[in-house]
Amino acid sequence: MVPKVYRQFKLDGDTADPGHLQIARFLERLIHTDVLKENERLPSTTELVNLWGANITRIQRAMDLLVANGLLQRSPRRGTFVTSKRARPSVGILIGPDLLPGEPQFYRLLAADLKLEIKSKGLVPRLYDSYNGSRAPYGGGSHEDIHYDLMHRSFVGFTVVGVPRNALLLEEDKLQIGKSKFPYANFSTPAPDIDVHVDYHHFASTAVDSLISQGCCKFAYFPPSIGPRYKEHLKSFTDSMKVGGIPAKDYKVVKDMNKGIDHPQSVGLERSAYEKTISLLKKWKKSKFSPDAFIISDDIAARGIIAAVNAAGDSASKFVVQSNLNTEHFYVLPTARYLVSTAEIASNLVQRLTLRMTNSPHASEPEKIRGTLTKAYR
Amino acid sequence: MVPKVYRQFKLDGDTADPGHLQIARFLERLIHTDVLKENERLPSTTELVNLWGANITRIQRAMDLLVANGLLQRSPRRGTFVTSKRARPSVGILIGPDLLPGEPQFYRLLAADLKLEIKSKGLVPRLYDSYNGSRAPYGGGSHEDIHYDLMHRSFVGFTVVGVPRNALLLEEDKLQIGKSKFPYANFSTPAPDIDVHVDYHHFASTAVDSLISQGCCKFAYFPPSIGPRYKEHLKSFTDSMKVGGIPAKDYKVVKDMNKGIDHPQSVGLERSAYEKTISLLKKWKKSKFSPDAFIISDDIAARGIIAAVNAAGDSASKFVVQSNLNTEHFYVLPTARYLVSTAEIASNLVQRLTLRMTNSPHASEPEKIRGTLTKAYR
């Protein structure tokens, strides 16, 4: 007797969707929603042929697909069973920073989105943070966890985020990441093989266009930091100024906002940005430069800069801040955000990974993620 | 031939420290610092007797202790070995909230401190977050992880933080938490069996004393929220006002700071606190009430309240904010913090847990953690 739940399916002949995919999707949904339990036996192919009136090859092809995806397992002479969750293929998420302190907000958001994205492919996400090449003497460290899991799980690939190059090399003989035993997709800078990054030029030109259209004519620009991509950022901004017809005397680039800060992503940056901006505004006032537009590449620094402008009694200036979706910072004054979605970064990384898992051809150039400018809000 | 490293030990006869504990501590240090490797064989008791000139019973008692603690394992006829790290006793850390979003900063700090505290006892910490009674359809959820680990690890107890009562009951038949198969220590409110909480009365009286001694005479008090402990907080404050001789006309209690906020710990609270304070200050000005002292029980609300006072051009007021160590919020104006150490909470929880693990008598009253007031700083 075939359980009732299988009667919910009817092959749709009017769609271009191949019959075996319709069947596979139906079964997959039953498994993912736990309607079919772990280790539950499926009806025989003959029973399903009789129930659905479908071609036996279609049913077998659907089963083959789910076996290949790890959702079903065949046991000789006993039948086909729902794979136990533990035996399903896992994707490791390697995160360089420790996710427990306050600072790595961006990494936590991206980790959460990678988990969702990997789950949506029917794969099991396994998160390992503090994957930075240093080893705790024992216990609780992610290096130990990952080597343990390698013995007990079936990995099909890795996503790599913010992991220093030498930490991957350190593990190469065991994980074979970079020697392509495991396919992986990479979002770590600086790295020669990065797969995804933010489109800085789009950020600069979008911000400048929007501010000019609101009547701004004096610009202050705060690049993220003096790092390997600093020149790229700066060029994007000065190019946008040129395109917008803003002469060099009408903009300032403030370079050293995070100089001397111990934890560049911490509140120390906010405090220092506040104090530096207070004295910058005084200096600029003396030299008759009063910006009405601020472009800021860092969420945390932005809070300090904008609070300083507010404290100086200026609430007419316009602000554009590069930010991550879901991080609803409160900036005191109305501020437009150039939102870069961690969900989109995650989706692109997992897409590249699945292409590599199936050896499909794929682009080798990094994917440039574009943000969207929100209306000014608080 | 006994390896060189064992010669570093010499029994100290001048101390009250029993000989077997001196030996056990020496060996434990060698194991925790990885000088003795996993699965390494120890010298025989006879060899150690000859090397150290110690009584054989002392050496055996030291070994017994380390075997009981899971650091050593005896193998019949083969000798005594350093236990592999995976076989060492684990302590599970159950955290109710999901630690990946931005808000649960306090829980992340406490989780990190619990990990350190458990490691320092030679135990292996295992962190499970999102332990809130709801189950993800499959994969990656902490409920699945914990049941898997229960099969593969040796647990000796649990610390429980922010877990709703019904989530523990849900698991009772499997984890036996609450039926005392596993000892545990609890920091979840509301719960009848909470082991540790913050000393609210000490917070209120410390804040009031400090502000009075700085010449403040008009107070605004912002309790954390209208929750089960709201009345306790309020009484602590009004008692402190009475003790300090401040009449009721000279202080205001602002109750509804987080009313209508979706995510009480998020930036929505900061924004709303800013706006509500702006209009409160106007209202108070009309009725001739101008506070020079603010006592605020919430880090996030405090940022909004203080930014509003700053925007109103008042930089002479004094502020005390209840806060967690390491969370260096930037408040725009100099602010004293009543720091409650998550390390101290963690230490107290693990201390209670280890007492329960050895069935030692222990206090059943909750431990009250006191904070310390920092000097005003930015």
Tab-separated table of N, CA, C and O in Angstrom, chain A residues 32-34 38 85-86 88 99-102 105 108-109 111-112 115 118-127 129 136-141 144-145 148 152-153 267 270-271 274-275 303-304 307 310-311 328-330 332 377-378, chain B residues 31-34 38 85-86 88 99-102 105 108-109 111-112 115 119 121-127 129 136-141 144-146 148-149 152-153 267 270-271 274-275 303-304 307 310-311 328-330 332 377-378:
chain	number	residue	atom	x	y	z
A	32	HIS	N	12.653	17.596	2.096
A	32	HIS	CA	13.088	18.833	2.763
A	32	HIS	C	12.094	19.306	3.803
A	32	HIS	O	12.454	19.998	4.741
A	33	THR	N	10.816	18.990	3.627
A	33	THR	CA	9.816	19.434	4.605
A	33	THR	C	9.575	18.367	5.665
A	33	THR	O	8.659	18.480	6.471
A	34	ASP	N	10.403	17.317	5.630
A	34	ASP	CA	10.311	16.262	6.649
A	34	ASP	C	9.006	15.473	6.576
A	34	ASP	O	8.634	14.807	7.544
A	38	GLU	N	13.764	10.677	7.760
A	38	GLU	CA	15.064	10.030	7.565
A	38	GLU	C	14.898	8.519	7.587
A	38	GLU	O	14.174	7.984	8.422
A	85	LYS	N	20.114	12.638	7.617
A	85	LYS	CA	20.579	14.004	7.363
A	85	LYS	C	22.098	14.106	7.456
A	85	LYS	O	22.733	14.857	6.746
A	86	ARG	N	22.677	13.358	8.362
A	86	ARG	CA	24.121	13.421	8.579
A	86	ARG	C	24.905	12.955	7.369
A	86	ARG	O	26.048	13.318	7.179
A	88	ARG	N	24.077	13.486	4.330
A	88	ARG	CA	23.894	14.347	3.163
A	88	ARG	C	25.136	15.175	2.904
A	88	ARG	O	25.859	15.526	3.825
A	99	LEU	N	33.898	34.947	14.949
A	99	LEU	CA	32.602	35.612	14.804
A	99	LEU	C	31.983	36.036	16.140
A	99	LEU	O	30.936	36.668	16.157
A	100	LEU	N	32.616	35.706	17.268
A	100	LEU	CA	32.000	36.048	18.548
A	100	LEU	C	32.178	37.509	18.997
A	100	LEU	O	31.281	38.054	19.610
A	101	PRO	N	33.301	38.186	18.723
A	101	PRO	CA	33.383	39.586	19.164
A	101	PRO	C	32.429	40.484	18.376
A	101	PRO	O	31.785	40.039	17.424
A	102	GLY	N	32.364	41.774	18.774
A	102	GLY	CA	31.391	42.687	18.185
A	102	GLY	C	31.705	43.118	16.763
A	102	GLY	O	30.800	43.367	15.979
A	105	GLN	N	30.739	42.213	12.020
A	105	GLN	CA	29.328	42.210	11.659
A	105	GLN	C	29.129	41.778	10.210
A	105	GLN	O	28.268	40.948	9.916
A	108	ARG	N	29.531	38.054	9.883
A	108	ARG	CA	28.405	37.293	10.444
A	108	ARG	C	27.219	37.286	9.489
A	108	ARG	O	26.576	36.258	9.284
A	109	LEU	N	26.930	38.467	8.893
A	109	LEU	CA	25.816	38.547	7.938
A	109	LEU	C	26.076	37.630	6.750
A	109	LEU	O	25.190	36.896	6.306
A	111	ALA	N	28.049	35.022	6.626
A	111	ALA	CA	27.996	33.617	7.068
A	111	ALA	C	26.546	33.135	7.133
A	111	ALA	O	26.225	32.027	6.682
A	112	ALA	N	25.653	33.984	7.686
A	112	ALA	CA	24.237	33.599	7.790
A	112	ALA	C	23.643	33.401	6.395
A	112	ALA	O	22.893	32.446	6.157
A	115	LYS	N	24.878	30.179	4.793
A	115	LYS	CA	24.154	29.027	5.344
A	115	LYS	C	22.820	28.826	4.623
A	115	LYS	O	22.495	27.725	4.177
A	118	ILE	N	23.308	27.708	0.916
A	118	ILE	CA	23.749	26.317	0.801
A	118	ILE	C	22.596	25.370	1.117
A	118	ILE	O	22.377	24.378	0.423
A	119	LYS	N	21.803	25.726	2.157
A	119	LYS	CA	20.615	24.917	2.482
A	119	LYS	C	19.654	24.862	1.313
A	119	LYS	O	19.053	23.824	1.046
A	120	SER	N	19.493	26.019	0.635
A	120	SER	CA	18.503	26.075	-0.452
A	120	SER	C	18.900	25.163	-1.605
A	120	SER	O	18.072	24.838	-2.450
A	121	LYS	N	20.173	24.749	-1.662
A	121	LYS	CA	20.612	23.804	-2.694
A	121	LYS	C	20.486	22.363	-2.207
A	121	LYS	O	20.996	21.439	-2.850
A	122	GLY	N	19.897	22.167	-1.036
A	122	GLY	CA	19.754	20.814	-0.509
A	122	GLY	C	21.048	20.284	0.090
A	122	GLY	O	21.186	19.086	0.309
A	123	LEU	N	21.996	21.183	0.353
A	123	LEU	CA	23.272	20.767	0.934
A	123	LEU	C	23.319	21.195	2.402
A	123	LEU	O	22.585	22.085	2.822
A	124	VAL	N	24.172	20.562	3.173
A	124	VAL	CA	24.271	20.865	4.602
A	124	VAL	C	25.411	21.850	4.839
A	124	VAL	O	26.564	21.543	4.540
A	125	PRO	N	25.119	23.063	5.341
A	125	PRO	CA	26.206	24.006	5.623
A	125	PRO	C	26.879	23.691	6.950
A	125	PRO	O	26.213	23.339	7.928
A	126	ARG	N	28.208	23.776	6.963
A	126	ARG	CA	28.974	23.603	8.208
A	126	ARG	C	29.878	24.811	8.359
A	126	ARG	O	30.747	25.054	7.515
A	127	LEU	N	29.668	25.573	9.439
A	127	LEU	CA	30.378	26.841	9.614
A	127	LEU	C	31.604	26.665	10.519
A	127	LEU	O	31.484	26.122	11.613
A	129	ASP	N	34.556	29.135	12.009
A	129	ASP	CA	35.135	30.474	12.050
A	129	ASP	C	36.508	30.434	12.730
A	129	ASP	O	37.027	29.350	13.007
A	136	ALA	N	44.506	26.961	18.442
A	136	ALA	CA	44.381	26.938	19.895
A	136	ALA	C	45.091	25.676	20.394
A	136	ALA	O	45.154	24.690	19.669
A	137	PRO	N	45.633	25.706	21.633
A	137	PRO	CA	46.356	24.517	22.108
A	137	PRO	C	45.491	23.265	22.013
A	137	PRO	O	45.974	22.214	21.625
A	138	TYR	N	44.235	23.351	22.373
A	138	TYR	CA	43.337	22.227	22.112
A	138	TYR	C	41.905	22.677	22.328
A	138	TYR	O	41.632	23.675	22.990
A	139	GLY	N	40.977	21.909	21.769
A	139	GLY	CA	39.555	22.084	22.104
A	139	GLY	C	38.903	23.286	21.477
A	139	GLY	O	39.407	24.396	21.538
A	140	GLY	N	37.753	23.069	20.861
A	140	GLY	CA	36.906	24.163	20.421
A	140	GLY	C	37.387	24.908	19.188
A	140	GLY	O	36.645	25.658	18.604
A	141	GLY	N	38.646	24.732	18.795
A	141	GLY	CA	39.156	25.440	17.624
A	141	GLY	C	38.574	24.866	16.351
A	141	GLY	O	38.251	23.688	16.280
A	144	GLU	N	40.494	21.898	14.510
A	144	GLU	CA	40.234	20.562	15.044
A	144	GLU	C	38.855	20.071	14.590
A	144	GLU	O	38.694	18.937	14.162
A	145	ASP	N	37.867	20.967	14.659
A	145	ASP	CA	36.500	20.600	14.258
A	145	ASP	C	36.442	20.142	12.816
A	145	ASP	O	35.770	19.169	12.486
A	148	TYR	N	37.942	16.747	12.254
A	148	TYR	CA	37.031	15.739	12.804
A	148	TYR	C	35.874	15.495	11.834
A	148	TYR	O	35.535	14.357	11.514
A	152	HIS	N	33.864	12.290	9.346
A	152	HIS	CA	32.507	11.817	9.631
A	152	HIS	C	31.451	12.303	8.654
A	152	HIS	O	30.304	11.906	8.741
A	153	ARG	N	31.805	13.220	7.788
A	153	ARG	CA	30.832	13.786	6.864
A	153	ARG	C	31.322	13.651	5.441
A	153	ARG	O	32.488	13.387	5.206
A	267	VAL	N	34.497	50.453	17.561
A	267	VAL	CA	33.985	51.758	17.913
A	267	VAL	C	35.118	52.784	18.038
A	267	VAL	O	34.888	53.983	17.969
A	270	GLU	N	34.938	54.964	15.200
A	270	GLU	CA	33.834	55.929	15.260
A	270	GLU	C	34.249	57.156	16.077
A	270	GLU	O	34.055	58.298	15.660
A	271	ARG	N	34.838	56.884	17.248
A	271	ARG	CA	35.259	57.961	18.140
A	271	ARG	C	36.309	58.835	17.460
A	271	ARG	O	36.222	60.062	17.468
A	274	TYR	N	34.897	60.934	14.718
A	274	TYR	CA	34.175	62.086	15.300
A	274	TYR	C	35.153	63.214	15.605
A	274	TYR	O	34.975	64.346	15.175
A	275	GLU	N	36.224	62.866	16.324
A	275	GLU	CA	37.168	63.903	16.752
A	275	GLU	C	37.927	64.516	15.575
A	275	GLU	O	38.114	65.725	15.494
A	303	ARG	N	29.318	56.949	11.182
A	303	ARG	CA	28.569	57.377	12.367
A	303	ARG	C	29.277	58.520	13.081
A	303	ARG	O	28.642	59.475	13.525
A	304	GLY	N	30.605	58.405	13.221
A	304	GLY	CA	31.376	59.457	13.884
A	304	GLY	C	31.390	60.744	13.077
A	304	GLY	O	31.202	61.839	13.624
A	307	ALA	N	27.897	62.402	13.189
A	307	ALA	CA	27.632	62.966	14.519
A	307	ALA	C	28.385	64.280	14.697
A	307	ALA	O	27.868	65.232	15.298
A	310	ASN	N	26.597	66.962	12.785
A	310	ASN	CA	25.395	67.289	13.572
A	310	ASN	C	25.752	68.191	14.754
A	310	ASN	O	25.086	69.183	15.023
A	311	ALA	N	26.837	67.843	15.470
A	311	ALA	CA	27.254	68.612	16.645
A	311	ALA	C	27.658	70.030	16.237
A	311	ALA	O	27.491	70.979	17.004
A	328	GLU	N	21.261	48.169	10.071
A	328	GLU	CA	20.549	49.435	10.098
A	328	GLU	C	21.208	50.406	11.064
A	328	GLU	O	20.715	50.654	12.154
A	329	HIS	N	22.328	50.960	10.650
A	329	HIS	CA	22.975	51.941	11.510
A	329	HIS	C	22.121	53.193	11.616
A	329	HIS	O	21.438	53.580	10.681
A	330	PHE	N	22.209	53.819	12.786
A	330	PHE	CA	21.508	55.077	13.027
A	330	PHE	C	22.548	56.184	12.931
A	330	PHE	O	23.518	56.203	13.688
A	332	VAL	N	22.047	59.656	12.972
A	332	VAL	CA	21.630	60.944	13.549
A	332	VAL	C	21.009	61.861	12.488
A	332	VAL	O	19.969	62.453	12.732
A	377	TYR	N	17.303	58.288	4.653
A	377	TYR	CA	16.443	57.942	5.778
A	377	TYR	C	17.280	57.946	7.042
A	377	TYR	O	18.481	58.067	7.001
A	378	ARG	N	16.587	57.811	8.175
A	378	ARG	CA	17.340	57.715	9.421
A	378	ARG	C	17.200	56.327	9.986
A	378	ARG	O	16.122	55.803	10.048
B	31	ILE	N	50.231	18.207	29.463
B	31	ILE	CA	49.201	17.810	28.484
B	31	ILE	C	48.532	19.042	27.876
B	31	ILE	O	48.399	19.153	26.661
B	32	HIS	N	48.164	20.009	28.738
B	32	HIS	CA	47.462	21.193	28.227
B	32	HIS	C	48.335	22.036	27.320
B	32	HIS	O	47.840	22.751	26.463
B	33	THR	N	49.653	21.999	27.523
B	33	THR	CA	50.535	22.795	26.675
B	33	THR	C	51.049	21.984	25.491
B	33	THR	O	51.918	22.430	24.757
B	34	ASP	N	50.481	20.769	25.326
B	34	ASP	CA	50.853	19.929	24.183
B	34	ASP	C	52.314	19.472	24.209
B	34	ASP	O	52.847	19.063	23.174
B	38	GLU	N	48.839	13.918	22.100
B	38	GLU	CA	47.733	12.969	22.123
B	38	GLU	C	48.260	11.562	21.901
B	38	GLU	O	49.110	11.339	21.035
B	85	LYS	N	42.225	14.265	22.112
B	85	LYS	CA	41.444	15.439	22.499
B	85	LYS	C	39.954	15.202	22.344
B	85	LYS	O	39.142	15.693	23.111
B	86	ARG	N	39.566	14.471	21.305
B	86	ARG	CA	38.153	14.231	21.032
B	86	ARG	C	37.479	13.431	22.138
B	86	ARG	O	36.285	13.498	22.310
B	88	ARG	N	38.139	13.721	25.254
B	88	ARG	CA	38.112	14.457	26.517
B	88	ARG	C	36.711	14.927	26.833
B	88	ARG	O	35.932	15.222	25.938
B	99	LEU	N	23.475	33.546	17.147
B	99	LEU	CA	24.590	34.472	17.398
B	99	LEU	C	25.064	35.204	16.140
B	99	LEU	O	25.935	36.052	16.215
B	100	LEU	N	24.492	34.886	14.964
B	100	LEU	CA	24.992	35.531	13.748
B	100	LEU	C	24.466	36.960	13.493
B	100	LEU	O	25.213	37.774	12.978
B	101	PRO	N	23.240	37.305	13.826
B	101	PRO	CA	22.828	38.701	13.582
B	101	PRO	C	23.552	39.690	14.486
B	101	PRO	O	24.291	39.285	15.386
B	102	GLY	N	23.308	40.993	14.247
B	102	GLY	CA	24.054	42.015	14.974
B	102	GLY	C	23.680	42.177	16.433
B	102	GLY	O	24.502	42.530	17.255
B	105	GLN	N	24.905	40.915	21.029
B	105	GLN	CA	26.289	41.190	21.410
B	105	GLN	C	26.609	40.629	22.799
B	105	GLN	O	27.635	39.999	23.003
B	108	ARG	N	27.088	36.894	22.626
B	108	ARG	CA	28.340	36.487	21.992
B	108	ARG	C	29.515	36.629	22.957
B	108	ARG	O	30.372	35.760	23.033
B	109	LEU	N	29.540	37.752	23.706
B	109	LEU	CA	30.618	37.968	24.673
B	109	LEU	C	30.592	36.874	25.736
B	109	LEU	O	31.624	36.312	26.102
B	111	ALA	N	29.271	33.879	25.493
B	111	ALA	CA	29.642	32.596	24.884
B	111	ALA	C	31.158	32.473	24.779
B	111	ALA	O	31.736	31.426	25.088
B	112	ALA	N	31.835	33.559	24.354
B	112	ALA	CA	33.286	33.534	24.221
B	112	ALA	C	33.934	33.309	25.588
B	112	ALA	O	34.890	32.533	25.718
B	115	LYS	N	33.507	29.704	26.766
B	115	LYS	CA	34.471	28.829	26.076
B	115	LYS	C	35.825	28.851	26.789
B	115	LYS	O	36.400	27.803	27.089
B	119	LYS	N	37.553	25.770	28.879
B	119	LYS	CA	38.885	25.305	28.471
B	119	LYS	C	39.855	25.323	29.639
B	119	LYS	O	40.681	24.432	29.786
B	121	LYS	N	39.417	24.720	32.576
B	121	LYS	CA	39.220	23.576	33.468
B	121	LYS	C	39.660	22.277	32.807
B	121	LYS	O	39.371	21.187	33.327
B	122	GLY	N	40.283	22.363	31.646
B	122	GLY	CA	40.711	21.157	30.949
B	122	GLY	C	39.570	20.433	30.258
B	122	GLY	O	39.699	19.265	29.889
B	123	LEU	N	38.434	21.118	30.098
B	123	LEU	CA	37.275	20.502	29.447
B	123	LEU	C	37.113	21.092	28.047
B	123	LEU	O	37.628	22.162	27.756
B	124	VAL	N	36.412	20.373	27.198
B	124	VAL	CA	36.231	20.823	25.823
B	124	VAL	C	34.885	21.538	25.685
B	124	VAL	O	33.836	20.932	25.920
B	125	PRO	N	34.886	22.846	25.336
B	125	PRO	CA	33.614	23.537	25.158
B	125	PRO	C	33.013	23.240	23.788
B	125	PRO	O	33.732	23.170	22.796
B	126	ARG	N	31.701	23.034	23.754
B	126	ARG	CA	30.985	22.853	22.482
B	126	ARG	C	29.818	23.827	22.474
B	126	ARG	O	28.931	23.743	23.324
B	127	LEU	N	29.843	24.755	21.504
B	127	LEU	CA	28.854	25.834	21.476
B	127	LEU	C	27.698	25.499	20.536
B	127	LEU	O	27.911	25.144	19.386
B	129	ASP	N	24.229	27.412	19.324
B	129	ASP	CA	23.356	28.577	19.439
B	129	ASP	C	22.019	28.306	18.743
B	129	ASP	O	21.760	27.184	18.304
B	136	ALA	N	14.935	24.035	12.455
B	136	ALA	CA	15.041	24.273	11.021
B	136	ALA	C	14.596	22.995	10.308
B	136	ALA	O	14.744	21.912	10.856
B	137	PRO	N	14.021	23.113	9.090
B	137	PRO	CA	13.540	21.914	8.410
B	137	PRO	C	14.631	20.838	8.293
B	137	PRO	O	14.355	19.675	8.475
B	138	TYR	N	15.845	21.211	8.015
B	138	TYR	CA	16.933	20.232	8.085
B	138	TYR	C	18.265	20.960	8.036
B	138	TYR	O	18.341	22.078	7.564
B	139	GLY	N	19.295	20.271	8.521
B	139	GLY	CA	20.651	20.727	8.296
B	139	GLY	C	21.080	21.943	9.094
B	139	GLY	O	20.376	22.934	9.142
B	140	GLY	N	22.256	21.874	9.708
B	140	GLY	CA	22.882	23.048	10.290
B	140	GLY	C	22.289	23.525	11.601
B	140	GLY	O	22.874	24.334	12.272
B	141	GLY	N	21.112	23.044	11.969
B	141	GLY	CA	20.498	23.482	13.215
B	141	GLY	C	21.219	22.909	14.409
B	141	GLY	O	21.804	21.835	14.348
B	144	GLU	N	20.103	19.365	15.852
B	144	GLU	CA	20.660	18.208	15.160
B	144	GLU	C	22.121	17.996	15.576
B	144	GLU	O	22.544	16.884	15.858
B	145	ASP	N	22.870	19.096	15.629
B	145	ASP	CA	24.285	19.005	16.000
B	145	ASP	C	24.462	18.387	17.381
B	145	ASP	O	25.336	17.556	17.596
B	146	ILE	N	23.640	18.800	18.313
B	146	ILE	CA	23.838	18.350	19.685
B	146	ILE	C	23.509	16.859	19.805
B	146	ILE	O	24.195	16.114	20.501
B	148	TYR	N	23.811	14.687	17.469
B	148	TYR	CA	24.923	13.991	16.814
B	148	TYR	C	26.120	13.900	17.763
B	148	TYR	O	26.701	12.838	17.954
B	149	ASP	N	26.443	15.057	18.392
B	149	ASP	CA	27.590	15.080	19.300
B	149	ASP	C	27.375	14.168	20.513
B	149	ASP	O	28.337	13.597	21.046
B	152	HIS	N	28.845	10.950	19.874
B	152	HIS	CA	30.275	10.839	19.553
B	152	HIS	C	31.201	11.424	20.598
B	152	HIS	O	32.409	11.308	20.492
B	153	ARG	N	30.635	12.131	21.576
B	153	ARG	CA	31.465	12.789	22.573
B	153	ARG	C	31.034	12.360	23.958
B	153	ARG	O	29.956	11.815	24.135
B	267	VAL	N	19.198	48.755	16.405
B	267	VAL	CA	19.392	50.179	16.226
B	267	VAL	C	18.055	50.920	16.222
B	267	VAL	O	18.006	52.128	16.440
B	270	GLU	N	17.801	52.701	19.319
B	270	GLU	CA	18.646	53.894	19.394
B	270	GLU	C	17.954	55.090	18.730
B	270	GLU	O	17.891	56.178	19.298
B	271	ARG	N	17.421	54.854	17.535
B	271	ARG	CA	16.752	55.911	16.777
B	271	ARG	C	15.531	56.417	17.552
B	271	ARG	O	15.335	57.613	17.708
B	274	TYR	N	16.475	58.406	20.547
B	274	TYR	CA	16.912	59.753	20.130
B	274	TYR	C	15.711	60.655	19.958
B	274	TYR	O	15.629	61.747	20.518
B	275	GLU	N	14.730	60.168	19.191
B	275	GLU	CA	13.563	61.002	18.878
B	275	GLU	C	12.711	61.269	20.118
B	275	GLU	O	12.271	62.393	20.349
B	303	ARG	N	22.865	55.389	23.635
B	303	ARG	CA	23.481	56.123	22.523
B	303	ARG	C	22.521	57.150	21.952
B	303	ARG	O	22.915	58.271	21.647
B	304	GLY	N	21.258	56.750	21.794
B	304	GLY	CA	20.259	57.667	21.252
B	304	GLY	C	19.964	58.808	22.212
B	304	GLY	O	19.892	59.978	21.811
B	307	ALA	N	22.974	61.205	22.365
B	307	ALA	CA	23.087	61.980	21.115
B	307	ALA	C	22.052	63.106	21.103
B	307	ALA	O	22.334	64.215	20.624
B	310	ASN	N	23.210	65.887	23.362
B	310	ASN	CA	24.292	66.579	22.643
B	310	ASN	C	23.717	67.497	21.571
B	310	ASN	O	24.139	68.643	21.439
B	311	ALA	N	22.743	67.000	20.815
B	311	ALA	CA	22.136	67.815	19.745
B	311	ALA	C	21.425	69.026	20.321
B	311	ALA	O	21.359	70.076	19.674
B	328	GLU	N	32.767	48.603	23.756
B	328	GLU	CA	33.167	50.001	23.890
B	328	GLU	C	32.283	50.899	23.050
B	328	GLU	O	32.691	51.389	22.018
B	329	HIS	N	31.074	51.110	23.499
B	329	HIS	CA	30.204	52.022	22.770
B	329	HIS	C	30.745	53.444	22.838
B	329	HIS	O	31.334	53.855	23.822
B	330	PHE	N	30.503	54.171	21.753
B	330	PHE	CA	30.894	55.576	21.675
B	330	PHE	C	29.631	56.396	21.902
B	330	PHE	O	28.673	56.290	21.155
B	332	VAL	N	29.326	59.867	22.298
B	332	VAL	CA	29.435	61.279	21.897
B	332	VAL	C	29.836	62.185	23.070
B	332	VAL	O	30.713	63.021	22.919
B	377	TYR	N	34.403	58.554	30.443
B	377	TYR	CA	35.319	58.569	29.296
B	377	TYR	C	34.501	58.566	28.024
B	377	TYR	O	33.301	58.386	28.047
B	378	ARG	N	35.176	58.755	26.928
B	378	ARG	CA	34.469	58.663	25.664
B	378	ARG	C	34.960	57.433	24.927
B	378	ARG	O	36.137	57.256	24.773
